[in-house]
mmCIF file of C-alpha atoms in Angstrom:
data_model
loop_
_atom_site.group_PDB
_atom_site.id
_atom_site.type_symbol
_atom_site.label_atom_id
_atom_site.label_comp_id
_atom_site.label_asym_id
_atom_site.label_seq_id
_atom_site.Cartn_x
_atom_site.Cartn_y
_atom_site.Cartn_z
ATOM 1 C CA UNK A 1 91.828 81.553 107.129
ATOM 2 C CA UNK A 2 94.648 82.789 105.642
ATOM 3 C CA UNK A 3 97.717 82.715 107.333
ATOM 4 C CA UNK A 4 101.917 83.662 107.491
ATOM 5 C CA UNK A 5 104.686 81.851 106.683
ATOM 6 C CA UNK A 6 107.980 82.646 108.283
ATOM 7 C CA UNK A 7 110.041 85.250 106.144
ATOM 8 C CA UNK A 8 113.028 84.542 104.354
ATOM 9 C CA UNK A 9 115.790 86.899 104.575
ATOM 10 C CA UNK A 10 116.595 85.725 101.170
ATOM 11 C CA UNK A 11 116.312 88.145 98.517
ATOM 12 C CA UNK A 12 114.294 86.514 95.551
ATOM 13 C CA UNK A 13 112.576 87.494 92.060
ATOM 14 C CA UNK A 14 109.429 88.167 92.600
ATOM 15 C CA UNK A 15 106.810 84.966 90.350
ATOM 16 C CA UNK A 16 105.815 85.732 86.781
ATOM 17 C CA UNK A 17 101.802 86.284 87.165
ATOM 18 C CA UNK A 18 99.142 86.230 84.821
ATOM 19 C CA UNK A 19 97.147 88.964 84.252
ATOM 20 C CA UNK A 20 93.618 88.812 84.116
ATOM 21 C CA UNK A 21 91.141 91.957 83.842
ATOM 22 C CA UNK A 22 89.753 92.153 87.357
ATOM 23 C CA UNK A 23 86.512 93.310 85.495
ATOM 24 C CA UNK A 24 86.018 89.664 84.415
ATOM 25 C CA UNK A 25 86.523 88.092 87.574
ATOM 26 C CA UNK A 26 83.626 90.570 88.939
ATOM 27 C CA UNK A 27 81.393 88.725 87.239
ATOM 28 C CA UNK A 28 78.998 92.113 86.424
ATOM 29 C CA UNK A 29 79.013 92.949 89.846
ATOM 30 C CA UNK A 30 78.321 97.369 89.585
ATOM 31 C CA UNK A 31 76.904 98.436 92.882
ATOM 32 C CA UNK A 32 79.157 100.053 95.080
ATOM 33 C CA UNK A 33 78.410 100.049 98.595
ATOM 34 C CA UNK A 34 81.106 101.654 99.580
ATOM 35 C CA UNK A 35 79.505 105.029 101.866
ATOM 36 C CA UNK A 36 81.711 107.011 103.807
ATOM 37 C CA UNK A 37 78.905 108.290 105.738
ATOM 38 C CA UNK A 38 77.212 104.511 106.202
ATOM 39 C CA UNK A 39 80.953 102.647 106.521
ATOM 40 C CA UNK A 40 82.115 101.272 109.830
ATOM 41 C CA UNK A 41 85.730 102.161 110.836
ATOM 42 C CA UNK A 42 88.227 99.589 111.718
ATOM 43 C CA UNK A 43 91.638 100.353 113.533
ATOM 44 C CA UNK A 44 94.115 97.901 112.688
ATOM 45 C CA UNK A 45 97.476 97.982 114.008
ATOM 46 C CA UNK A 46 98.082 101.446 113.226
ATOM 47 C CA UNK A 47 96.131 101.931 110.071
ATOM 48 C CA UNK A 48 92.371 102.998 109.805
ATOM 49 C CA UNK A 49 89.869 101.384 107.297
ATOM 50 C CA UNK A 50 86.819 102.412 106.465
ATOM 51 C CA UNK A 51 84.668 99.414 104.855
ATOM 52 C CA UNK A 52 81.452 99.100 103.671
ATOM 53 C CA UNK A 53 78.170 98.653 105.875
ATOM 54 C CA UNK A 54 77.380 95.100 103.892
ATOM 55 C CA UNK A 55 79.772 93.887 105.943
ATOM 56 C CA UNK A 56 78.173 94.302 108.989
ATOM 57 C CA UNK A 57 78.801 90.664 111.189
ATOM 58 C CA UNK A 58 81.802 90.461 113.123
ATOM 59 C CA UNK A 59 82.895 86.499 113.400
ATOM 60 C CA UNK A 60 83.055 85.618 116.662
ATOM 61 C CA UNK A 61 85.918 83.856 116.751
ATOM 62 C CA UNK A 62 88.040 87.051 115.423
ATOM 63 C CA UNK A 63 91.212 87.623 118.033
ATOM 64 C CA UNK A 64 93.987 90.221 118.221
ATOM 65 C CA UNK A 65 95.595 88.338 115.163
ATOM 66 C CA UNK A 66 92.894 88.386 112.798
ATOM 67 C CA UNK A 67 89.484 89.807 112.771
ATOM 68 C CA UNK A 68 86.582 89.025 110.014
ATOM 69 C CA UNK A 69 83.752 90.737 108.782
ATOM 70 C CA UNK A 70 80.724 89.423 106.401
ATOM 71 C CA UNK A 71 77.450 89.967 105.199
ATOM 72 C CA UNK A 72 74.358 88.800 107.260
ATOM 73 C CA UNK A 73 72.086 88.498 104.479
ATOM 74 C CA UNK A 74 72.216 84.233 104.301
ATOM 75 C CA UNK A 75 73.036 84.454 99.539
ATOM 76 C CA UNK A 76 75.569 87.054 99.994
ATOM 77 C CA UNK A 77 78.941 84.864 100.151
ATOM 78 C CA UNK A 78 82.262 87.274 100.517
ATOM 79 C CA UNK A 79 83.909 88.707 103.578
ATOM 80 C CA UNK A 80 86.751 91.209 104.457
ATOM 81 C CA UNK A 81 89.551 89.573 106.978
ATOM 82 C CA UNK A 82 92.517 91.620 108.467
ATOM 83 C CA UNK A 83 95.555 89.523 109.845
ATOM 84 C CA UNK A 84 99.083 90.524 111.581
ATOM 85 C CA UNK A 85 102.069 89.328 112.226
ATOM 86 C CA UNK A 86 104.830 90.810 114.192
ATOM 87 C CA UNK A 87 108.244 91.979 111.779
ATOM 88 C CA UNK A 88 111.358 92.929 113.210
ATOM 89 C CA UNK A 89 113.288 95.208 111.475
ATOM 90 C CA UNK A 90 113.145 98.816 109.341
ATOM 91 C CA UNK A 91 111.120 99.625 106.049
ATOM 92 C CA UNK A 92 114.036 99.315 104.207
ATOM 93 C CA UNK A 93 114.428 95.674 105.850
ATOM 94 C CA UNK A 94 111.052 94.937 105.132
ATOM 95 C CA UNK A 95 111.120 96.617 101.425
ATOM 96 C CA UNK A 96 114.599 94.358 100.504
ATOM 97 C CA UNK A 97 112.238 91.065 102.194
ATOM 98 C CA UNK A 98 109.062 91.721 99.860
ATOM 99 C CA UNK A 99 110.101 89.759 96.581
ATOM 100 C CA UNK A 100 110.717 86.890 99.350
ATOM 101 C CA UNK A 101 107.317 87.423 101.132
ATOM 102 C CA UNK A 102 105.505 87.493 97.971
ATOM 103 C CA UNK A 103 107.135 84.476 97.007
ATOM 104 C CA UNK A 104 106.850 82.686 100.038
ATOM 105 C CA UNK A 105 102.858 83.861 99.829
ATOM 106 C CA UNK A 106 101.757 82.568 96.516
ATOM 107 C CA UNK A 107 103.509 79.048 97.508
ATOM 108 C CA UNK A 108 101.926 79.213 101.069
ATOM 109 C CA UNK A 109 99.309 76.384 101.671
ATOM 110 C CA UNK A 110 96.525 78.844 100.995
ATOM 111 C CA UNK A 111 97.882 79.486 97.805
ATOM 112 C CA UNK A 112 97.913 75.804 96.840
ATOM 113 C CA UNK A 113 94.850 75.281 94.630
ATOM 114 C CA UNK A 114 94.410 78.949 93.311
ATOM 115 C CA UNK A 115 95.206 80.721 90.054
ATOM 116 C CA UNK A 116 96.961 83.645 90.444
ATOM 117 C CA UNK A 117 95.480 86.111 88.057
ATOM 118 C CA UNK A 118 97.630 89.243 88.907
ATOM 119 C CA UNK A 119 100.453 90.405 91.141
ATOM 120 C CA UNK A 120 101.940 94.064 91.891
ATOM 121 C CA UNK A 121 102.986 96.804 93.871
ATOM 122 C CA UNK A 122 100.392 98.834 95.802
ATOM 123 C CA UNK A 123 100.090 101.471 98.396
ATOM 124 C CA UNK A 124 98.198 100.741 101.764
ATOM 125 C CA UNK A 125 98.069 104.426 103.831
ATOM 126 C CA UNK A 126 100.936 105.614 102.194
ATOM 127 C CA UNK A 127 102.674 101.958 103.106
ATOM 128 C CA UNK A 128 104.814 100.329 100.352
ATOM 129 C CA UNK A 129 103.096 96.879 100.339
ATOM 130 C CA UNK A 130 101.561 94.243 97.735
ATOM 131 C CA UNK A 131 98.582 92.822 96.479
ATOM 132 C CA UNK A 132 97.649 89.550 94.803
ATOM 133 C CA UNK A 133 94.502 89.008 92.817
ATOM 134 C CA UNK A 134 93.525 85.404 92.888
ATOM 135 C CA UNK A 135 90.570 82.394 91.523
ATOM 136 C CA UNK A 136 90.190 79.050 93.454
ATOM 137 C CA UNK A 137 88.462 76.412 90.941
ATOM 138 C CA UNK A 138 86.037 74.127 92.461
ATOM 139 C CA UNK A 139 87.325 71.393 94.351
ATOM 140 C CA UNK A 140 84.905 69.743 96.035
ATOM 141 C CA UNK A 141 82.738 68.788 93.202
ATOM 142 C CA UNK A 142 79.994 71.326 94.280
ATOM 143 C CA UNK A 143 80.701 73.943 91.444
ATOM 144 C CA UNK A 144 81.666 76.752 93.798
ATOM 145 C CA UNK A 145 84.072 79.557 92.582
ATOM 146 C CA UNK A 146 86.310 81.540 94.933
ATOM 147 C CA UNK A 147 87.854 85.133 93.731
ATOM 148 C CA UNK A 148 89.773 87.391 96.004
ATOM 149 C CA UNK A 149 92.534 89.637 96.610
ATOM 150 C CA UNK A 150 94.629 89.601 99.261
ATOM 151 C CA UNK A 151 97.279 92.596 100.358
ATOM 152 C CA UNK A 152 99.809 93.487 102.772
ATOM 153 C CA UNK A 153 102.237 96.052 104.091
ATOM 154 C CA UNK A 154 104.503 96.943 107.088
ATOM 155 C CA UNK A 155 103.857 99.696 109.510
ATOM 156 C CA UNK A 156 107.034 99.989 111.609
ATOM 157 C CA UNK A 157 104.873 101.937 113.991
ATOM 158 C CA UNK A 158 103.248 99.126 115.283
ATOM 159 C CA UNK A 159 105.664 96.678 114.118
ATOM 160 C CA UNK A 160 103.288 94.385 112.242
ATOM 161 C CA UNK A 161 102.889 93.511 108.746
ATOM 162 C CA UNK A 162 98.963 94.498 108.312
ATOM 163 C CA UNK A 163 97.154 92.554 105.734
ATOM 164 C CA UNK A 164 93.694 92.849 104.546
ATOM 165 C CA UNK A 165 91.754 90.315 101.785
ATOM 166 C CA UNK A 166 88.370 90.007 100.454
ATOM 167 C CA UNK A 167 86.984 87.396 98.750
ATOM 168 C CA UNK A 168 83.512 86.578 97.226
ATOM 169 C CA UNK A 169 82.110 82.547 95.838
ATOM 170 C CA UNK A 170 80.089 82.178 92.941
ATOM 171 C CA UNK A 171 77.232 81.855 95.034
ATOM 172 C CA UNK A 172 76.629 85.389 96.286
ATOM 173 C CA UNK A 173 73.441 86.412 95.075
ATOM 174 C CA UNK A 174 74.301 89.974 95.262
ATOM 175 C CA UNK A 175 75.226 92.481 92.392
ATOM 176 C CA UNK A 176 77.997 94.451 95.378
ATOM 177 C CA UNK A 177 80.797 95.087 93.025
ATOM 178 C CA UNK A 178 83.421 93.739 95.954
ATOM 179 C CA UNK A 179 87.087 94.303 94.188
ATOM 180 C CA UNK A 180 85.877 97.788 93.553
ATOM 181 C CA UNK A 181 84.408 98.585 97.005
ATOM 182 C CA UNK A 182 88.076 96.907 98.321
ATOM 183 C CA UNK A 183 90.207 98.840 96.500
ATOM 184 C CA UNK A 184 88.195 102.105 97.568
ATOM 185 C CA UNK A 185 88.958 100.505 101.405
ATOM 186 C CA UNK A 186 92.917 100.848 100.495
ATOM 187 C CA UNK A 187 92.815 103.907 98.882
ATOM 188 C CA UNK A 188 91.303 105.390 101.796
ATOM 189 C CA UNK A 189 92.888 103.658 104.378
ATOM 190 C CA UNK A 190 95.153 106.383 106.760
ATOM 191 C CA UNK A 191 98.163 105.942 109.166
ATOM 192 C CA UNK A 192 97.152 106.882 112.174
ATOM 193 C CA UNK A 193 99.196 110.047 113.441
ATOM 194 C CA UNK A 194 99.301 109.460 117.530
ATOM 195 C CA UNK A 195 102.128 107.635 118.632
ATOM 196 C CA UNK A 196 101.001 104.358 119.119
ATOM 197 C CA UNK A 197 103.855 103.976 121.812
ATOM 198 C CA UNK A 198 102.430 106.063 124.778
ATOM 199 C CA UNK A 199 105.740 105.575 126.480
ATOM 200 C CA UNK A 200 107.881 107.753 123.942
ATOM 201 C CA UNK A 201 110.589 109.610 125.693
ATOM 202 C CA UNK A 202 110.393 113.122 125.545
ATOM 203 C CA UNK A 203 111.445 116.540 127.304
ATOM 204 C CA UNK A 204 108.505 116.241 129.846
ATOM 205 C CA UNK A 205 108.968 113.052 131.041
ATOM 206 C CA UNK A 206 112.432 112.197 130.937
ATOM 207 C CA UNK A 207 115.046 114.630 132.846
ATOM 208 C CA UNK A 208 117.657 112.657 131.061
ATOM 209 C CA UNK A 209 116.604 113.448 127.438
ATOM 210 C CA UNK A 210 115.856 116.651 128.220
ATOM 211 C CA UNK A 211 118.944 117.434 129.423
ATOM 212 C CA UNK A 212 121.018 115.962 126.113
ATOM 213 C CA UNK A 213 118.530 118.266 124.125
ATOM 214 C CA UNK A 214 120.055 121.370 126.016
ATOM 215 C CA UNK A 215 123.824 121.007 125.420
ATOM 216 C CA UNK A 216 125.603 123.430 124.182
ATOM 217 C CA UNK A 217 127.905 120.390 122.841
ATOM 218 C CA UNK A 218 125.663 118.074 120.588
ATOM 219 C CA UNK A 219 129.069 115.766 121.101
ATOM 220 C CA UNK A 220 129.144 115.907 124.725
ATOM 221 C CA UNK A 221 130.003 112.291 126.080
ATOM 222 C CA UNK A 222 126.580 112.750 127.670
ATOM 223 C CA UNK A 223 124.697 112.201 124.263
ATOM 224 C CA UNK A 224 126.364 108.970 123.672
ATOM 225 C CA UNK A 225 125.174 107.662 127.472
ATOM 226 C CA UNK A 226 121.939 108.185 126.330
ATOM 227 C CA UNK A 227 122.110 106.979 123.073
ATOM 228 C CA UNK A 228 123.629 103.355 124.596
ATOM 229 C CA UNK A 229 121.231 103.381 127.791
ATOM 230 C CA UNK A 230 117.955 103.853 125.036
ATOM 231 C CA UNK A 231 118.481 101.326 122.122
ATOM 232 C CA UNK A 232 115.521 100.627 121.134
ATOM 233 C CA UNK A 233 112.907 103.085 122.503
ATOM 234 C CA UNK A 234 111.563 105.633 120.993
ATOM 235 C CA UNK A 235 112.033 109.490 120.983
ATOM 236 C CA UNK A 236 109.749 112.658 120.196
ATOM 237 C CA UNK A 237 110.612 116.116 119.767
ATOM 238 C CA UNK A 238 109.782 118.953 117.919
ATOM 239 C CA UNK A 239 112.878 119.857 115.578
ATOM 240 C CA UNK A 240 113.748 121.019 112.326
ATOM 241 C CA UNK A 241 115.867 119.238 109.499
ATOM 242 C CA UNK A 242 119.232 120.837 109.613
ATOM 243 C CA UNK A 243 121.110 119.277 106.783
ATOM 244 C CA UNK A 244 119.719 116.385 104.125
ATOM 245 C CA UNK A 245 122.438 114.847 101.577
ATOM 246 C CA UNK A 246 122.148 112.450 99.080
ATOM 247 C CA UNK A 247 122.714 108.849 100.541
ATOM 248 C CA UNK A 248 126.578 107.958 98.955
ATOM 249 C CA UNK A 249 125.836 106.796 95.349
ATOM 250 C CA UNK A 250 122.295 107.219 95.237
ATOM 251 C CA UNK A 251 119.737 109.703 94.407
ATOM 252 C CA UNK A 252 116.537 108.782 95.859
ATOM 253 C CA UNK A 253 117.993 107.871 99.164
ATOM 254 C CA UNK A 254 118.853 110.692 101.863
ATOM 255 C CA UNK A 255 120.973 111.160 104.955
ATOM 256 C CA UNK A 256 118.659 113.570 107.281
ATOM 257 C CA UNK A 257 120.693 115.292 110.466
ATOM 258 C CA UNK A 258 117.707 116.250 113.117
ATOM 259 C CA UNK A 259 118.069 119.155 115.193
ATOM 260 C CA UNK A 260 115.785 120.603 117.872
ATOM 261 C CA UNK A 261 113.949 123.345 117.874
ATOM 262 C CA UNK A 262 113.042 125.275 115.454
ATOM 263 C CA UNK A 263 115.131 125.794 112.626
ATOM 264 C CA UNK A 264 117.718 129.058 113.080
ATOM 265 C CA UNK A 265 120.997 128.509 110.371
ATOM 266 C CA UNK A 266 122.607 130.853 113.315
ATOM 267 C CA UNK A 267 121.739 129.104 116.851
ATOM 268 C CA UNK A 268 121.423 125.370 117.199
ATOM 269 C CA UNK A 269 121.949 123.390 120.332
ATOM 270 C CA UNK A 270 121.312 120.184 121.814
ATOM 271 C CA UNK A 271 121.988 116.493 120.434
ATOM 272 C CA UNK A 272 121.993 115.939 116.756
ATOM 273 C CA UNK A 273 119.897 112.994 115.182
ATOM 274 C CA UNK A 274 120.036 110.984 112.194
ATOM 275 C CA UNK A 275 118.085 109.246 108.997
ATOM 276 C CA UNK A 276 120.316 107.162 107.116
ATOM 277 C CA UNK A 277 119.756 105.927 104.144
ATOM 278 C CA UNK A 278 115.960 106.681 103.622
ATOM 279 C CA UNK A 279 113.619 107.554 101.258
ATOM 280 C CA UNK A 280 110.876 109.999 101.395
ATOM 281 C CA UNK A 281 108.599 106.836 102.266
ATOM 282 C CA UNK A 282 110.393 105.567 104.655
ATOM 283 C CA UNK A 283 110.402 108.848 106.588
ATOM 284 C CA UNK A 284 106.479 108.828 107.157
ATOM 285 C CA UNK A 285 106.378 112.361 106.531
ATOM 286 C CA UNK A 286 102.785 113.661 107.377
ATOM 287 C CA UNK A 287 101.647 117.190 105.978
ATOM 288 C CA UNK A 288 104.349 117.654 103.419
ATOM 289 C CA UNK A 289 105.283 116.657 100.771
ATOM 290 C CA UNK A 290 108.843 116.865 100.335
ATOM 291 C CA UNK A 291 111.971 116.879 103.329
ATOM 292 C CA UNK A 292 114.250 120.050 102.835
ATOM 293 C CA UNK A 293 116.779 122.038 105.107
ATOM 294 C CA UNK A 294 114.906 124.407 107.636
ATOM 295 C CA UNK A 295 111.294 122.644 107.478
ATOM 296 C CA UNK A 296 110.285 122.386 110.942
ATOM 297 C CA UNK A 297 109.005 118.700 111.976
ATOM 298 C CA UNK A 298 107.206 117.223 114.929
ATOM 299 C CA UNK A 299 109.871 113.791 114.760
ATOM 300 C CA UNK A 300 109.063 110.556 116.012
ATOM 301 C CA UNK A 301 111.775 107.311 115.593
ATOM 302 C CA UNK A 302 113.218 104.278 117.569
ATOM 303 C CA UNK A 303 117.048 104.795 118.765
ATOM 304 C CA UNK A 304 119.045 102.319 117.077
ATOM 305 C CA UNK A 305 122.558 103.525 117.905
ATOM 306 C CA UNK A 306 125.309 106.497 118.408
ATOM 307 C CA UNK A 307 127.622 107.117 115.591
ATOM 308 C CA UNK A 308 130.724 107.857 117.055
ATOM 309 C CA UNK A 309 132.624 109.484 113.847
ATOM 310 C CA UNK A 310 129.394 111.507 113.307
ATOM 311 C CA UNK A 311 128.514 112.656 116.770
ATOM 312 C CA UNK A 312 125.384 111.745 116.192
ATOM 313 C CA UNK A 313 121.720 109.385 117.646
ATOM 314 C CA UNK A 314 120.847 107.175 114.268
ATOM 315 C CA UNK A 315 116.920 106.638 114.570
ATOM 316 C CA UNK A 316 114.779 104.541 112.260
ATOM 317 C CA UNK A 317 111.486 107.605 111.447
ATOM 318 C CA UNK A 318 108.161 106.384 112.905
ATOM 319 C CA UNK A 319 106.575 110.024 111.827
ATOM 320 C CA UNK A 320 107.815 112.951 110.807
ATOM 321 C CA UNK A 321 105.039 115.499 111.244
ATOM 322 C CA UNK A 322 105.646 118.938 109.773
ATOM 323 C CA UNK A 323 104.628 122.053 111.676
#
């Protein structure tokens, strides 16, 4: 079972890898099985998968850490395993960590004995993550083969860096071309758009946000109570994006204010919220594709503090759900 290691704030290159055609390491596997209609669905930690019905044996022994699926027919030799672990921080924490995570991954113990045949940036339900193709020799004198892949990214909804791997031995008797029925499971997979935090504070059931999103005064002492009394939680409202500016000295990177309501250049009222520094990525925008002044957003994000110069709640985006 694969497991974590514990992260290293340390910002590192990321290993040299070898490439290897991942057609070769298929071994002439070229039957799909992956069937949207026949898949099973699997909800991890924010993110829904949708994997093929070969895999159809849930190991007993799975928890709320890790959970693994393989075949039942006794010569096919490959599973699918998902694994957690709990990150603390934003995207752009965990985006500035990955060179060290990746690092800290292909030296892991599970790592020890393989060759790592490729290494690279991928996309896991719109998630900036990794993935790391991978052969273990034999090395118990019995001739056996491993190949696998193994990926990973960070949904700050949940709070957990979500990996999935698959691997397949030289044994399996079957002609299930696995890599390509895995990488159809990641293109597919989707972030799941219901707040996963059923306690988000919002208009109906909390007098005191409610009341800070009626000011006429967005810098009303009243905002900053809130702001202080709340670090940490999470907010929803349906607002608009009142103003987005370049993040200073870059040009991929935005400052968002958030206002409620919807958007009117001539009436505003309430507190004002803020992105900092974020990409269009990190702001988990659902149903657009791009963040400009006046689009109208369902907005989801954790408090994480009051800018006093700015008048202004800084949240970290969880979703930002256009309307």
């Amino acid at each position: 079972m694969i497991t974590y290691h514990t992260f290293p704030s340390t910002k590192t290159d990321v290993p040299d890898t070898t490439v290897t055609s991942t057609n070769e390491l298929s071994n002439g596997r070229n039957v799909s099985g992956f069937d949207t209609k026949a898949n099973q669905t699997v909800n991890w930690y924010g993110i829904e998968f949708s994997i093929p019905a070969y895999y159809d044996v849930l190991d007993k022994r799975s928890t709320d850490i890790w959970k693994s699926y393989y075949p039942e027919k006794e010569e096919y030799y490959a599973s699918i395993l998902f694994q957690s672990q709990d990150f603390a921080g934003t995207d752009g924490d965990f985006n500035s960590q990955m060179p060290s995570i990746v690092k800290d991954t292909i030296n892991g113990e599970y790592f020890k004995n393989t060759k790592i045949e490729k290494s690279e940036k991928l996309s896991i339900a719109g998630l900036p993550g990794w993935t790391i193709t991978f052969s273990r020799a034999d090395t118990d004198g019995d001739g056996v083969v491993s190949t696998g892949r193994y990926s990973f990214a960070y949904n700050m909804n949940t709070g957990k860096i979500v990996t999935i791997s698959c691997t397949f031995d030289s044994n399996d008797q079957s002609k299930y071309d696995y890599f390509g029925d895995y990488l159809k499971v990641l293109e597919t997979a989707k972030l799941l758009v219901e707040p996963l935090n059923s306690n988000a504070i919002n208009i109906t059931n909390s007098t005191d946000f409610a009341a800070i999103m009626s000011l006429k005064d967005p810098g009303d002492p009243l905002v900053q109570a809130f702001a202080e009394a709340h670090k940490g939680d999470v907010v929803e409202f349906d607002g608009c994006v009142g103003l987005i500016l370049p993040h200073t000295g870059m040009k991929t990177r935005f400052d968002v204010l958030l206002v409620g309501g919807d958007y009117n250049e001539n009436k505003g009222s309430g507190a004002y919220f803020s992105f900092i520094d974020k990409n269009f990525y990190d702001m988990k925008v659902l149903g657009a594709d791009t963040v400009t002044k006046g689009m109208d957003f369902h907005i989801t994000g954790k408090i994480k503090e009051y800018n006093e110069e700015g008048k202004f709640i800084e949240i970290d985006p969880i979703s930002l759900e256009a309307r």
